[in-house]
Amino acid sequence: MKLVPGPASMELANKVSSILGLRLMELEYKTFPDGESYFRYVSSVENEDVVIFQGTHPPQDKHLLQLCLLSSGAKDLGARSVVAVVPYLAYAKQDRRFKEGEVVSIDVVLNILKQSGVDKILTVNIHAPWIINRSPIPIENLDAVGTLTSYILQINLKNPIILAPGKKGEDMSAAAAKVLNADYGVIRTKRDINTGAVEVSLEDINVNDRDVIVIDDMISTGGTMVKSVNTLKSAGARRIFVGCVHAVMINNADKKILSSGADAIVATDTVPNNYAFVSIAGLLAERLRKL
Ligand code: R5P
């Protein structure tokens, strides 16, 4: 197995390679003055099973194309197989036509990756797990919620409750609550398909004077989390800890969340970010060891 550090996920590739005790392949990479990417495999990939680490967090399109170049290039040079480790898989939010005429982006992206020679995708907490069944490439989806929540065990919590927003909220909060041995529930969300604005409600969950941990698979603009924190504060929450797997954090989302009253943010390193106190390198290494 040859491990290839794509430019989007070099640090993570490094961590996984040290856990596995495997050296990373040497890859020559540069960006031309006009912004185009250049790659050269310095040693042979012929007949090798190649594992390319390349997340597709922002700038998504660039990172996606780099993954296509690396995968296609490896196959062109005779690689036997390509596994793409894509800790954050972009475009999974557009998993259907919400409005007539929309492009179902994730299907297009998966087809492009297939055409580029990717044989398997190893990802983490994919935004729309239901696309796995219709994907043209096998997708393995690792769950980092347990690892993320274990970190929160260090905090001395008072009468804690774990909440998670949205459709996957129940599964996510239940998984986290198991680790913390706490109550759990769902924050109901409703997103306007035209403006993207989100409404949240707690329904009959009582958070008064309790420590609340809000877990989400991702924070992008921070809109959902800011609304959640505001609602929890108004409902009398004592302290609010925010945990997410993918800290995409567009437009100072983190600062908005903290200034709305969250006490701390904890994230994993699927996307390079300032709150990556938890690494998914161990999860990835364990899975790759079995491949
Ligand atoms: C929704 O299904 C997700 O779990 C997140 O809540 C959402 O993607 C977060 O987006 P934003 O930070 O832009 O509100």
PDB file of C-alpha atoms and ligand atoms in Angstrom:
ATOM      1  CA  MET A   1       0.000   0.000   0.000  1.00  0.00           C
ATOM      2  CA  LYS A   2       1.348   3.430  -0.967  1.00  0.00           C
ATOM      3  CA  LEU A   3       0.135   6.498   0.928  1.00  0.00           C
ATOM      4  CA  VAL A   4      -0.095   9.691  -1.105  1.00  0.00           C
ATOM      5  CA  PRO A   5      -0.467  13.017   0.735  1.00  0.00           C
ATOM      6  CA  GLY A   6      -2.731  15.248  -1.359  1.00  0.00           C
ATOM      7  CA  PRO A   7      -2.243  18.985  -0.745  1.00  0.00           C
ATOM      8  CA  ALA A   8      -5.601  19.327   1.055  1.00  0.00           C
ATOM      9  CA  SER A   9      -4.879  16.701   3.730  1.00  0.00           C
ATOM     10  CA  MET A  10      -1.112  16.544   4.196  1.00  0.00           C
ATOM     11  CA  GLU A  11      -1.156  16.870   7.962  1.00  0.00           C
ATOM     12  CA  LEU A  12      -3.704  14.105   8.371  1.00  0.00           C
ATOM     13  CA  ALA A  13      -1.794  11.883   5.928  1.00  0.00           C
ATOM     14  CA  ASN A  14       1.313  12.432   8.045  1.00  0.00           C
ATOM     15  CA  LYS A  15      -0.470  11.416  11.244  1.00  0.00           C
ATOM     16  CA  VAL A  16      -1.911   8.275   9.632  1.00  0.00           C
ATOM     17  CA  SER A  17       1.445   7.305   8.157  1.00  0.00           C
ATOM     18  CA  SER A  18       3.126   7.532  11.564  1.00  0.00           C
ATOM     19  CA  ILE A  19       0.423   5.408  13.176  1.00  0.00           C
ATOM     20  CA  LEU A  20       0.741   2.795  10.429  1.00  0.00           C
ATOM     21  CA  GLY A  21       4.543   3.030  10.381  1.00  0.00           C
ATOM     22  CA  LEU A  22       4.428   3.520   6.609  1.00  0.00           C
ATOM     23  CA  ARG A  23       6.321   6.260   4.826  1.00  0.00           C
ATOM     24  CA  LEU A  24       4.363   8.695   2.698  1.00  0.00           C
ATOM     25  CA  MET A  25       5.104   8.661  -1.022  1.00  0.00           C
ATOM     26  CA  GLU A  26       7.114  11.580  -2.266  1.00  0.00           C
ATOM     27  CA  LEU A  27       4.944  13.759  -4.423  1.00  0.00           C
ATOM     28  CA  GLU A  28       6.157  16.777  -6.358  1.00  0.00           C
ATOM     29  CA  TYR A  29       3.467  19.438  -6.224  1.00  0.00           C
ATOM     30  CA  LYS A  30       3.346  23.027  -7.352  1.00  0.00           C
ATOM     31  CA  THR A  31       0.860  25.636  -8.424  1.00  0.00           C
ATOM     32  CA  PHE A  32       1.537  27.440 -11.669  1.00  0.00           C
ATOM     33  CA  PRO A  33       1.280  31.246 -11.665  1.00  0.00           C
ATOM     34  CA  ASP A  34      -2.176  30.984 -13.274  1.00  0.00           C
ATOM     35  CA  GLY A  35      -3.436  28.749 -10.440  1.00  0.00           C
ATOM     36  CA  GLU A  36      -3.274  25.347 -12.139  1.00  0.00           C
ATOM     37  CA  SER A  37      -1.967  22.403 -10.098  1.00  0.00           C
ATOM     38  CA  TYR A  38       0.992  20.249 -11.107  1.00  0.00           C
ATOM     39  CA  PHE A  39       1.812  16.818  -9.683  1.00  0.00           C
ATOM     40  CA  ARG A  40       4.562  14.280 -10.228  1.00  0.00           C
ATOM     41  CA  TYR A  41       4.826  10.891  -8.535  1.00  0.00           C
ATOM     42  CA  VAL A  42       8.515  10.798  -7.682  1.00  0.00           C
ATOM     43  CA  SER A  43       8.618   7.013  -7.291  1.00  0.00           C
ATOM     44  CA  SER A  44       6.751   4.298  -9.150  1.00  0.00           C
ATOM     45  CA  VAL A  45       3.115   3.465  -8.415  1.00  0.00           C
ATOM     46  CA  GLU A  46       3.044   0.638 -10.954  1.00  0.00           C
ATOM     47  CA  ASN A  47       1.014  -2.334  -9.674  1.00  0.00           C
ATOM     48  CA  GLU A  48       0.601  -0.595  -6.336  1.00  0.00           C
ATOM     49  CA  ASP A  49      -2.520  -0.138  -4.237  1.00  0.00           C
ATOM     50  CA  VAL A  50      -2.517   3.596  -3.806  1.00  0.00           C
ATOM     51  CA  VAL A  51      -4.268   5.493  -1.004  1.00  0.00           C
ATOM     52  CA  ILE A  52      -4.698   9.192  -1.738  1.00  0.00           C
ATOM     53  CA  PHE A  53      -5.472  11.540   1.171  1.00  0.00           C
ATOM     54  CA  GLN A  54      -7.354  14.524  -0.167  1.00  0.00           C
ATOM     55  CA  GLY A  55     -10.267  16.203   1.598  1.00  0.00           C
ATOM     56  CA  THR A  56     -12.635  18.299  -0.486  1.00  0.00           C
ATOM     57  CA  HIS A  57     -13.238  21.133   1.959  1.00  0.00           C
ATOM     58  CA  PRO A  58     -12.995  24.709   0.616  1.00  0.00           C
ATOM     59  CA  PRO A  59     -11.825  25.494  -1.994  1.00  0.00           C
ATOM     60  CA  GLN A  60     -13.919  22.450  -2.895  1.00  0.00           C
ATOM     61  CA  ASP A  61     -13.604  22.633  -6.666  1.00  0.00           C
ATOM     62  CA  LYS A  62      -9.825  22.942  -6.561  1.00  0.00           C
ATOM     63  CA  HIS A  63      -9.457  20.122  -4.055  1.00  0.00           C
ATOM     64  CA  LEU A  64     -11.786  17.908  -6.085  1.00  0.00           C
ATOM     65  CA  LEU A  65      -9.881  18.491  -9.287  1.00  0.00           C
ATOM     66  CA  GLN A  66      -6.585  17.809  -7.499  1.00  0.00           C
ATOM     67  CA  LEU A  67      -8.024  14.490  -6.329  1.00  0.00           C
ATOM     68  CA  CYS A  68      -9.055  13.668  -9.913  1.00  0.00           C
ATOM     69  CA  LEU A  69      -5.568  14.542 -11.181  1.00  0.00           C
ATOM     70  CA  LEU A  70      -3.880  12.411  -8.535  1.00  0.00           C
ATOM     71  CA  SER A  71      -6.160   9.438  -9.058  1.00  0.00           C
ATOM     72  CA  SER A  72      -6.196   9.544 -12.849  1.00  0.00           C
ATOM     73  CA  GLY A  73      -2.449  10.077 -12.868  1.00  0.00           C
ATOM     74  CA  ALA A  74      -1.834   7.104 -10.590  1.00  0.00           C
ATOM     75  CA  LYS A  75      -3.971   4.835 -12.776  1.00  0.00           C
ATOM     76  CA  ASP A  76      -2.267   6.149 -15.906  1.00  0.00           C
ATOM     77  CA  LEU A  77       1.076   5.238 -14.310  1.00  0.00           C
ATOM     78  CA  GLY A  78      -0.123   1.681 -13.712  1.00  0.00           C
ATOM     79  CA  ALA A  79      -1.514   1.741 -10.160  1.00  0.00           C
ATOM     80  CA  ARG A  80      -3.530  -1.389  -9.437  1.00  0.00           C
ATOM     81  CA  SER A  81      -6.141   0.341  -7.294  1.00  0.00           C
ATOM     82  CA  VAL A  82      -6.921   3.753  -5.846  1.00  0.00           C
ATOM     83  CA  VAL A  83      -8.604   4.373  -2.525  1.00  0.00           C
ATOM     84  CA  ALA A  84      -9.473   8.028  -1.974  1.00  0.00           C
ATOM     85  CA  VAL A  85      -9.452   9.066   1.672  1.00  0.00           C
ATOM     86  CA  VAL A  86     -11.767  12.074   1.559  1.00  0.00           C
ATOM     87  CA  PRO A  87     -12.349  13.006   5.201  1.00  0.00           C
ATOM     88  CA  TYR A  88     -14.851  15.687   4.202  1.00  0.00           C
ATOM     89  CA  LEU A  89     -16.807  14.901   1.046  1.00  0.00           C
ATOM     90  CA  ALA A  90     -18.058  18.084  -0.618  1.00  0.00           C
ATOM     91  CA  TYR A  91     -21.330  18.521  -2.503  1.00  0.00           C
ATOM     92  CA  ALA A  92     -23.163  15.945  -0.378  1.00  0.00           C
ATOM     93  CA  LYS A  93     -25.683  18.628   0.639  1.00  0.00           C
ATOM     94  CA  GLN A  94     -27.059  18.706  -2.891  1.00  0.00           C
ATOM     95  CA  ASP A  95     -28.141  15.091  -2.750  1.00  0.00           C
ATOM     96  CA  ARG A  96     -31.470  15.651  -4.504  1.00  0.00           C
ATOM     97  CA  ARG A  97     -33.490  18.133  -6.539  1.00  0.00           C
ATOM     98  CA  PHE A  98     -35.022  20.383  -3.897  1.00  0.00           C
ATOM     99  CA  LYS A  99     -36.330  22.609  -6.703  1.00  0.00           C
ATOM    100  CA  GLU A 100     -37.188  21.680 -10.249  1.00  0.00           C
ATOM    101  CA  GLY A 101     -34.239  21.966 -12.619  1.00  0.00           C
ATOM    102  CA  GLU A 102     -31.509  21.671  -9.981  1.00  0.00           C
ATOM    103  CA  VAL A 103     -28.347  19.667 -10.659  1.00  0.00           C
ATOM    104  CA  VAL A 104     -27.886  16.797  -8.199  1.00  0.00           C
ATOM    105  CA  SER A 105     -24.263  17.745  -7.576  1.00  0.00           C
ATOM    106  CA  ILE A 106     -23.165  14.787  -5.460  1.00  0.00           C
ATOM    107  CA  ASP A 107     -24.116  12.319  -8.209  1.00  0.00           C
ATOM    108  CA  VAL A 108     -22.053  14.296 -10.709  1.00  0.00           C
ATOM    109  CA  VAL A 109     -19.089  14.470  -8.336  1.00  0.00           C
ATOM    110  CA  LEU A 110     -19.162  10.730  -7.650  1.00  0.00           C
ATOM    111  CA  ASN A 111     -19.324   9.973 -11.372  1.00  0.00           C
ATOM    112  CA  ILE A 112     -16.356  12.245 -12.047  1.00  0.00           C
ATOM    113  CA  LEU A 113     -14.365  10.483  -9.311  1.00  0.00           C
ATOM    114  CA  LYS A 114     -15.252   7.125 -10.815  1.00  0.00           C
ATOM    115  CA  GLN A 115     -14.150   8.285 -14.253  1.00  0.00           C
ATOM    116  CA  SER A 116     -10.914   9.451 -12.620  1.00  0.00           C
ATOM    117  CA  GLY A 117     -10.096   5.940 -11.480  1.00  0.00           C
ATOM    118  CA  VAL A 118     -11.158   6.093  -7.830  1.00  0.00           C
ATOM    119  CA  ASP A 119     -12.104   2.528  -6.824  1.00  0.00           C
ATOM    120  CA  LYS A 120     -13.260   3.268  -3.303  1.00  0.00           C
ATOM    121  CA  ILE A 121     -13.934   6.306  -1.129  1.00  0.00           C
ATOM    122  CA  LEU A 122     -13.168   6.287   2.566  1.00  0.00           C
ATOM    123  CA  THR A 123     -14.919   9.218   4.174  1.00  0.00           C
ATOM    124  CA  VAL A 124     -16.090  10.393   7.593  1.00  0.00           C
ATOM    125  CA  ASN A 125     -19.639  11.321   8.609  1.00  0.00           C
ATOM    126  CA  ILE A 126     -20.876  11.910   5.092  1.00  0.00           C
ATOM    127  CA  HIS A 127     -23.554  14.596   5.072  1.00  0.00           C
ATOM    128  CA  ALA A 128     -26.122  12.441   3.267  1.00  0.00           C
ATOM    129  CA  PRO A 129     -25.477   8.789   4.217  1.00  0.00           C
ATOM    130  CA  TRP A 130     -28.420   7.706   2.030  1.00  0.00           C
ATOM    131  CA  ILE A 131     -26.389   8.424  -1.149  1.00  0.00           C
ATOM    132  CA  ILE A 132     -24.055   5.519  -0.355  1.00  0.00           C
ATOM    133  CA  ASN A 133     -26.550   3.012  -1.748  1.00  0.00           C
ATOM    134  CA  ARG A 134     -26.756   4.699  -5.118  1.00  0.00           C
ATOM    135  CA  SER A 135     -23.084   5.689  -5.441  1.00  0.00           C
ATOM    136  CA  PRO A 136     -21.237   4.415  -8.529  1.00  0.00           C
ATOM    137  CA  ILE A 137     -18.167   3.918  -6.290  1.00  0.00           C
ATOM    138  CA  PRO A 138     -18.191   1.972  -3.005  1.00  0.00           C
ATOM    139  CA  ILE A 139     -18.186   4.486  -0.154  1.00  0.00           C
ATOM    140  CA  GLU A 140     -17.168   3.577   3.358  1.00  0.00           C
ATOM    141  CA  ASN A 141     -18.404   6.049   5.916  1.00  0.00           C
ATOM    142  CA  LEU A 142     -16.550   6.176   9.242  1.00  0.00           C
ATOM    143  CA  ASP A 143     -18.271   7.652  12.271  1.00  0.00           C
ATOM    144  CA  ALA A 144     -16.220  10.123  14.301  1.00  0.00           C
ATOM    145  CA  VAL A 145     -18.965  11.128  16.733  1.00  0.00           C
ATOM    146  CA  GLY A 146     -17.765   8.672  19.397  1.00  0.00           C
ATOM    147  CA  THR A 147     -14.163   9.902  19.135  1.00  0.00           C
ATOM    148  CA  LEU A 148     -15.328  13.515  19.253  1.00  0.00           C
ATOM    149  CA  THR A 149     -17.507  12.916  22.287  1.00  0.00           C
ATOM    150  CA  SER A 150     -14.780  11.074  24.189  1.00  0.00           C
ATOM    151  CA  TYR A 151     -12.884  14.370  24.268  1.00  0.00           C
ATOM    152  CA  ILE A 152     -15.816  16.024  26.043  1.00  0.00           C
ATOM    153  CA  LEU A 153     -15.513  13.436  28.837  1.00  0.00           C
ATOM    154  CA  GLN A 154     -12.713  15.610  30.237  1.00  0.00           C
ATOM    155  CA  ILE A 155     -15.166  18.372  31.086  1.00  0.00           C
ATOM    156  CA  ASN A 156     -16.859  18.253  34.447  1.00  0.00           C
ATOM    157  CA  LEU A 157     -20.462  18.533  33.299  1.00  0.00           C
ATOM    158  CA  LYS A 158     -23.505  19.407  35.383  1.00  0.00           C
ATOM    159  CA  ASN A 159     -26.672  17.435  34.585  1.00  0.00           C
ATOM    160  CA  PRO A 160     -25.671  17.227  30.903  1.00  0.00           C
ATOM    161  CA  ILE A 161     -27.878  16.738  27.880  1.00  0.00           C
ATOM    162  CA  ILE A 162     -26.652  16.108  24.344  1.00  0.00           C
ATOM    163  CA  LEU A 163     -28.591  17.678  21.519  1.00  0.00           C
ATOM    164  CA  ALA A 164     -28.082  17.486  17.776  1.00  0.00           C
ATOM    165  CA  PRO A 165     -29.879  19.397  15.055  1.00  0.00           C
ATOM    166  CA  GLY A 166     -31.657  18.106  11.989  1.00  0.00           C
ATOM    167  CA  LYS A 167     -32.565  14.846  10.348  1.00  0.00           C
ATOM    168  CA  LYS A 168     -29.565  12.911  11.674  1.00  0.00           C
ATOM    169  CA  GLY A 169     -29.918  14.568  15.077  1.00  0.00           C
ATOM    170  CA  GLU A 170     -31.413  11.613  16.880  1.00  0.00           C
ATOM    171  CA  ASP A 171     -28.754   9.100  15.773  1.00  0.00           C
ATOM    172  CA  MET A 172     -25.938  11.529  16.454  1.00  0.00           C
ATOM    173  CA  SER A 173     -27.092  12.654  19.883  1.00  0.00           C
ATOM    174  CA  ALA A 174     -27.892   9.067  20.902  1.00  0.00           C
ATOM    175  CA  ALA A 175     -24.375   7.922  19.914  1.00  0.00           C
ATOM    176  CA  ALA A 176     -22.786  10.790  21.835  1.00  0.00           C
ATOM    177  CA  ALA A 177     -25.038  10.276  24.860  1.00  0.00           C
ATOM    178  CA  LYS A 178     -23.899   6.660  25.086  1.00  0.00           C
ATOM    179  CA  VAL A 179     -20.292   7.815  25.501  1.00  0.00           C
ATOM    180  CA  LEU A 180     -21.195  10.479  28.046  1.00  0.00           C
ATOM    181  CA  ASN A 181     -23.905   8.472  29.768  1.00  0.00           C
ATOM    182  CA  ALA A 182     -26.255  11.436  29.477  1.00  0.00           C
ATOM    183  CA  ASP A 183     -29.725  12.357  28.202  1.00  0.00           C
ATOM    184  CA  TYR A 184     -30.136  13.260  24.566  1.00  0.00           C
ATOM    185  CA  GLY A 185     -32.547  14.883  22.174  1.00  0.00           C
ATOM    186  CA  VAL A 186     -33.035  16.564  18.822  1.00  0.00           C
ATOM    187  CA  ILE A 187     -33.065  20.222  17.895  1.00  0.00           C
ATOM    188  CA  ARG A 188     -35.707  20.507  15.172  1.00  0.00           C
ATOM    189  CA  THR A 189     -34.585  22.495  12.149  1.00  0.00           C
ATOM    190  CA  LYS A 190     -36.388  23.921   9.145  1.00  0.00           C
ATOM    191  CA  ARG A 191     -34.373  25.381   6.287  1.00  0.00           C
ATOM    192  CA  ASP A 192     -35.808  27.765   3.708  1.00  0.00           C
ATOM    193  CA  ILE A 193     -34.844  26.264   0.341  1.00  0.00           C
ATOM    194  CA  ASN A 194     -34.605  29.686  -1.260  1.00  0.00           C
ATOM    195  CA  THR A 195     -32.684  31.740   1.300  1.00  0.00           C
ATOM    196  CA  GLY A 196     -30.950  28.899   3.196  1.00  0.00           C
ATOM    197  CA  ALA A 197     -32.064  30.530   6.469  1.00  0.00           C
ATOM    198  CA  VAL A 198     -32.680  27.991   9.191  1.00  0.00           C
ATOM    199  CA  GLU A 199     -35.248  27.985  12.018  1.00  0.00           C
ATOM    200  CA  VAL A 200     -34.632  25.876  15.107  1.00  0.00           C
ATOM    201  CA  SER A 201     -36.888  24.748  17.933  1.00  0.00           C
ATOM    202  CA  LEU A 202     -36.422  22.739  21.118  1.00  0.00           C
ATOM    203  CA  GLU A 203     -40.010  21.548  21.363  1.00  0.00           C
ATOM    204  CA  ASP A 204     -40.457  20.134  24.861  1.00  0.00           C
ATOM    205  CA  ILE A 205     -36.796  19.643  25.847  1.00  0.00           C
ATOM    206  CA  ASN A 206     -35.952  21.173  29.202  1.00  0.00           C
ATOM    207  CA  VAL A 207     -32.395  22.562  29.316  1.00  0.00           C
ATOM    208  CA  ASN A 208     -32.860  24.904  32.251  1.00  0.00           C
ATOM    209  CA  ASP A 209     -29.675  25.062  34.389  1.00  0.00           C
ATOM    210  CA  ARG A 210     -28.178  22.120  32.502  1.00  0.00           C
ATOM    211  CA  ASP A 211     -24.908  21.849  30.617  1.00  0.00           C
ATOM    212  CA  VAL A 212     -25.733  21.277  26.973  1.00  0.00           C
ATOM    213  CA  ILE A 213     -23.507  19.684  24.362  1.00  0.00           C
ATOM    214  CA  VAL A 214     -24.641  20.412  20.830  1.00  0.00           C
ATOM    215  CA  ILE A 215     -23.187  18.015  18.290  1.00  0.00           C
ATOM    216  CA  ASP A 216     -23.432  18.431  14.540  1.00  0.00           C
ATOM    217  CA  ASP A 217     -21.813  16.637  11.641  1.00  0.00           C
ATOM    218  CA  MET A 218     -20.679  19.954  10.221  1.00  0.00           C
ATOM    219  CA  ILE A 219     -20.594  23.661  10.813  1.00  0.00           C
ATOM    220  CA  SER A 220     -20.511  25.633   7.615  1.00  0.00           C
ATOM    221  CA  THR A 221     -21.849  29.193   7.882  1.00  0.00           C
ATOM    222  CA  GLY A 222     -22.593  28.610  11.564  1.00  0.00           C
ATOM    223  CA  GLY A 223     -26.218  29.677  11.014  1.00  0.00           C
ATOM    224  CA  THR A 224     -27.698  26.510  12.515  1.00  0.00           C
ATOM    225  CA  MET A 225     -25.368  26.563  15.507  1.00  0.00           C
ATOM    226  CA  VAL A 226     -25.810  30.266  16.272  1.00  0.00           C
ATOM    227  CA  LYS A 227     -29.597  29.840  16.222  1.00  0.00           C
ATOM    228  CA  SER A 228     -29.288  26.730  18.407  1.00  0.00           C
ATOM    229  CA  VAL A 229     -27.058  28.477  20.952  1.00  0.00           C
ATOM    230  CA  ASN A 230     -29.376  31.490  21.080  1.00  0.00           C
ATOM    231  CA  THR A 231     -32.400  29.269  21.616  1.00  0.00           C
ATOM    232  CA  LEU A 232     -30.630  27.251  24.321  1.00  0.00           C
ATOM    233  CA  LYS A 233     -29.490  30.403  26.123  1.00  0.00           C
ATOM    234  CA  SER A 234     -33.033  31.771  26.108  1.00  0.00           C
ATOM    235  CA  ALA A 235     -34.243  28.430  27.475  1.00  0.00           C
ATOM    236  CA  GLY A 236     -31.873  28.771  30.464  1.00  0.00           C
ATOM    237  CA  ALA A 237     -28.981  26.457  29.504  1.00  0.00           C
ATOM    238  CA  ARG A 238     -26.103  26.707  31.992  1.00  0.00           C
ATOM    239  CA  ARG A 239     -23.096  26.155  29.715  1.00  0.00           C
ATOM    240  CA  ILE A 240     -23.089  25.227  26.018  1.00  0.00           C
ATOM    241  CA  PHE A 241     -20.342  23.157  24.412  1.00  0.00           C
ATOM    242  CA  VAL A 242     -20.346  22.824  20.650  1.00  0.00           C
ATOM    243  CA  GLY A 243     -18.904  19.758  18.929  1.00  0.00           C
ATOM    244  CA  CYS A 244     -18.684  19.078  15.225  1.00  0.00           C
ATOM    245  CA  VAL A 245     -16.939  16.593  12.996  1.00  0.00           C
ATOM    246  CA  HIS A 246     -16.345  18.886  10.014  1.00  0.00           C
ATOM    247  CA  ALA A 247     -15.413  22.437  11.024  1.00  0.00           C
ATOM    248  CA  VAL A 248     -15.753  24.090   7.626  1.00  0.00           C
ATOM    249  CA  MET A 249     -16.356  27.451   9.363  1.00  0.00           C
ATOM    250  CA  ILE A 250     -17.152  29.858   6.558  1.00  0.00           C
ATOM    251  CA  ASN A 251     -17.083  33.635   7.159  1.00  0.00           C
ATOM    252  CA  ASN A 252     -16.003  33.604  10.818  1.00  0.00           C
ATOM    253  CA  ALA A 253     -18.660  31.071  11.783  1.00  0.00           C
ATOM    254  CA  ASP A 254     -16.589  30.125  14.850  1.00  0.00           C
ATOM    255  CA  LYS A 255     -16.475  33.685  16.161  1.00  0.00           C
ATOM    256  CA  LYS A 256     -20.210  34.085  15.619  1.00  0.00           C
ATOM    257  CA  ILE A 257     -20.885  30.895  17.584  1.00  0.00           C
ATOM    258  CA  LEU A 258     -18.633  31.908  20.466  1.00  0.00           C
ATOM    259  CA  SER A 259     -20.018  35.421  20.629  1.00  0.00           C
ATOM    260  CA  SER A 260     -23.562  34.074  20.656  1.00  0.00           C
ATOM    261  CA  GLY A 261     -22.738  32.441  24.002  1.00  0.00           C
ATOM    262  CA  ALA A 262     -21.162  29.029  23.363  1.00  0.00           C
ATOM    263  CA  ASP A 263     -18.486  28.238  25.955  1.00  0.00           C
ATOM    264  CA  ALA A 264     -16.221  26.217  23.665  1.00  0.00           C
ATOM    265  CA  ILE A 265     -15.986  24.534  20.276  1.00  0.00           C
ATOM    266  CA  VAL A 266     -14.437  21.118  19.717  1.00  0.00           C
ATOM    267  CA  ALA A 267     -13.907  19.649  16.268  1.00  0.00           C
ATOM    268  CA  THR A 268     -12.015  16.896  14.512  1.00  0.00           C
ATOM    269  CA  ASP A 269      -9.270  17.349  11.946  1.00  0.00           C
ATOM    270  CA  THR A 270     -11.234  16.160   8.878  1.00  0.00           C
ATOM    271  CA  VAL A 271     -10.936  19.794   7.796  1.00  0.00           C
ATOM    272  CA  PRO A 272      -7.858  21.745   8.939  1.00  0.00           C
ATOM    273  CA  ASN A 273      -9.156  24.182  11.601  1.00  0.00           C
ATOM    274  CA  ASN A 274      -8.328  25.901  14.888  1.00  0.00           C
ATOM    275  CA  TYR A 275     -10.585  23.672  17.026  1.00  0.00           C
ATOM    276  CA  ALA A 276      -9.280  20.282  15.886  1.00  0.00           C
ATOM    277  CA  PHE A 277      -8.642  18.936  19.396  1.00  0.00           C
ATOM    278  CA  VAL A 278      -9.646  15.469  18.232  1.00  0.00           C
ATOM    279  CA  SER A 279      -7.912  13.560  15.458  1.00  0.00           C
ATOM    280  CA  ILE A 280      -9.545  11.009  13.196  1.00  0.00           C
ATOM    281  CA  ALA A 281      -6.121   9.675  12.183  1.00  0.00           C
ATOM    282  CA  GLY A 282      -6.530   6.651  14.471  1.00  0.00           C
ATOM    283  CA  LEU A 283      -9.906   5.749  12.956  1.00  0.00           C
ATOM    284  CA  LEU A 284      -8.517   6.012   9.430  1.00  0.00           C
ATOM    285  CA  ALA A 285      -5.366   4.069  10.255  1.00  0.00           C
ATOM    286  CA  GLU A 286      -7.355   1.270  11.862  1.00  0.00           C
ATOM    287  CA  ARG A 287      -9.541   0.977   8.747  1.00  0.00           C
ATOM    288  CA  LEU A 288      -6.637   1.192   6.309  1.00  0.00           C
ATOM    289  CA  ARG A 289      -4.774  -1.503   8.216  1.00  0.00           C
ATOM    290  CA  LYS A 290      -7.643  -3.869   7.421  1.00  0.00           C
ATOM    291  CA  LEU A 291      -7.744  -3.049   3.708  1.00  0.00           C
TER     292      LEU A 291
HETATM  293  C1  R5P B   1     -27.544  19.961   8.381  1.00  0.00           C
HETATM  294  O1  R5P B   1     -28.132  18.966   7.942  1.00  0.00           O
HETATM  295  C2  R5P B   1     -26.205  19.811   9.006  1.00  0.00           C
HETATM  296  O2  R5P B   1     -26.208  18.817   9.989  1.00  0.00           O
HETATM  297  C3  R5P B   1     -25.692  21.110   9.577  1.00  0.00           C
HETATM  298  O3  R5P B   1     -26.539  21.503  10.618  1.00  0.00           O
HETATM  299  C4  R5P B   1     -25.621  22.206   8.555  1.00  0.00           C
HETATM  300  O4  R5P B   1     -25.011  21.767   7.380  1.00  0.00           O
HETATM  301  C5  R5P B   1     -24.830  23.361   9.122  1.00  0.00           C
HETATM  302  O5  R5P B   1     -24.785  24.385   8.181  1.00  0.00           O
HETATM  303  P1  R5P B   1     -24.615  25.877   8.652  1.00  0.00           P
HETATM  304  O6  R5P B   1     -23.435  25.951   9.557  1.00  0.00           O
HETATM  305  O7  R5P B   1     -24.405  26.652   7.376  1.00  0.00           O
HETATM  306  O8  R5P B   1     -25.886  26.282   9.326  1.00  0.00           O
END
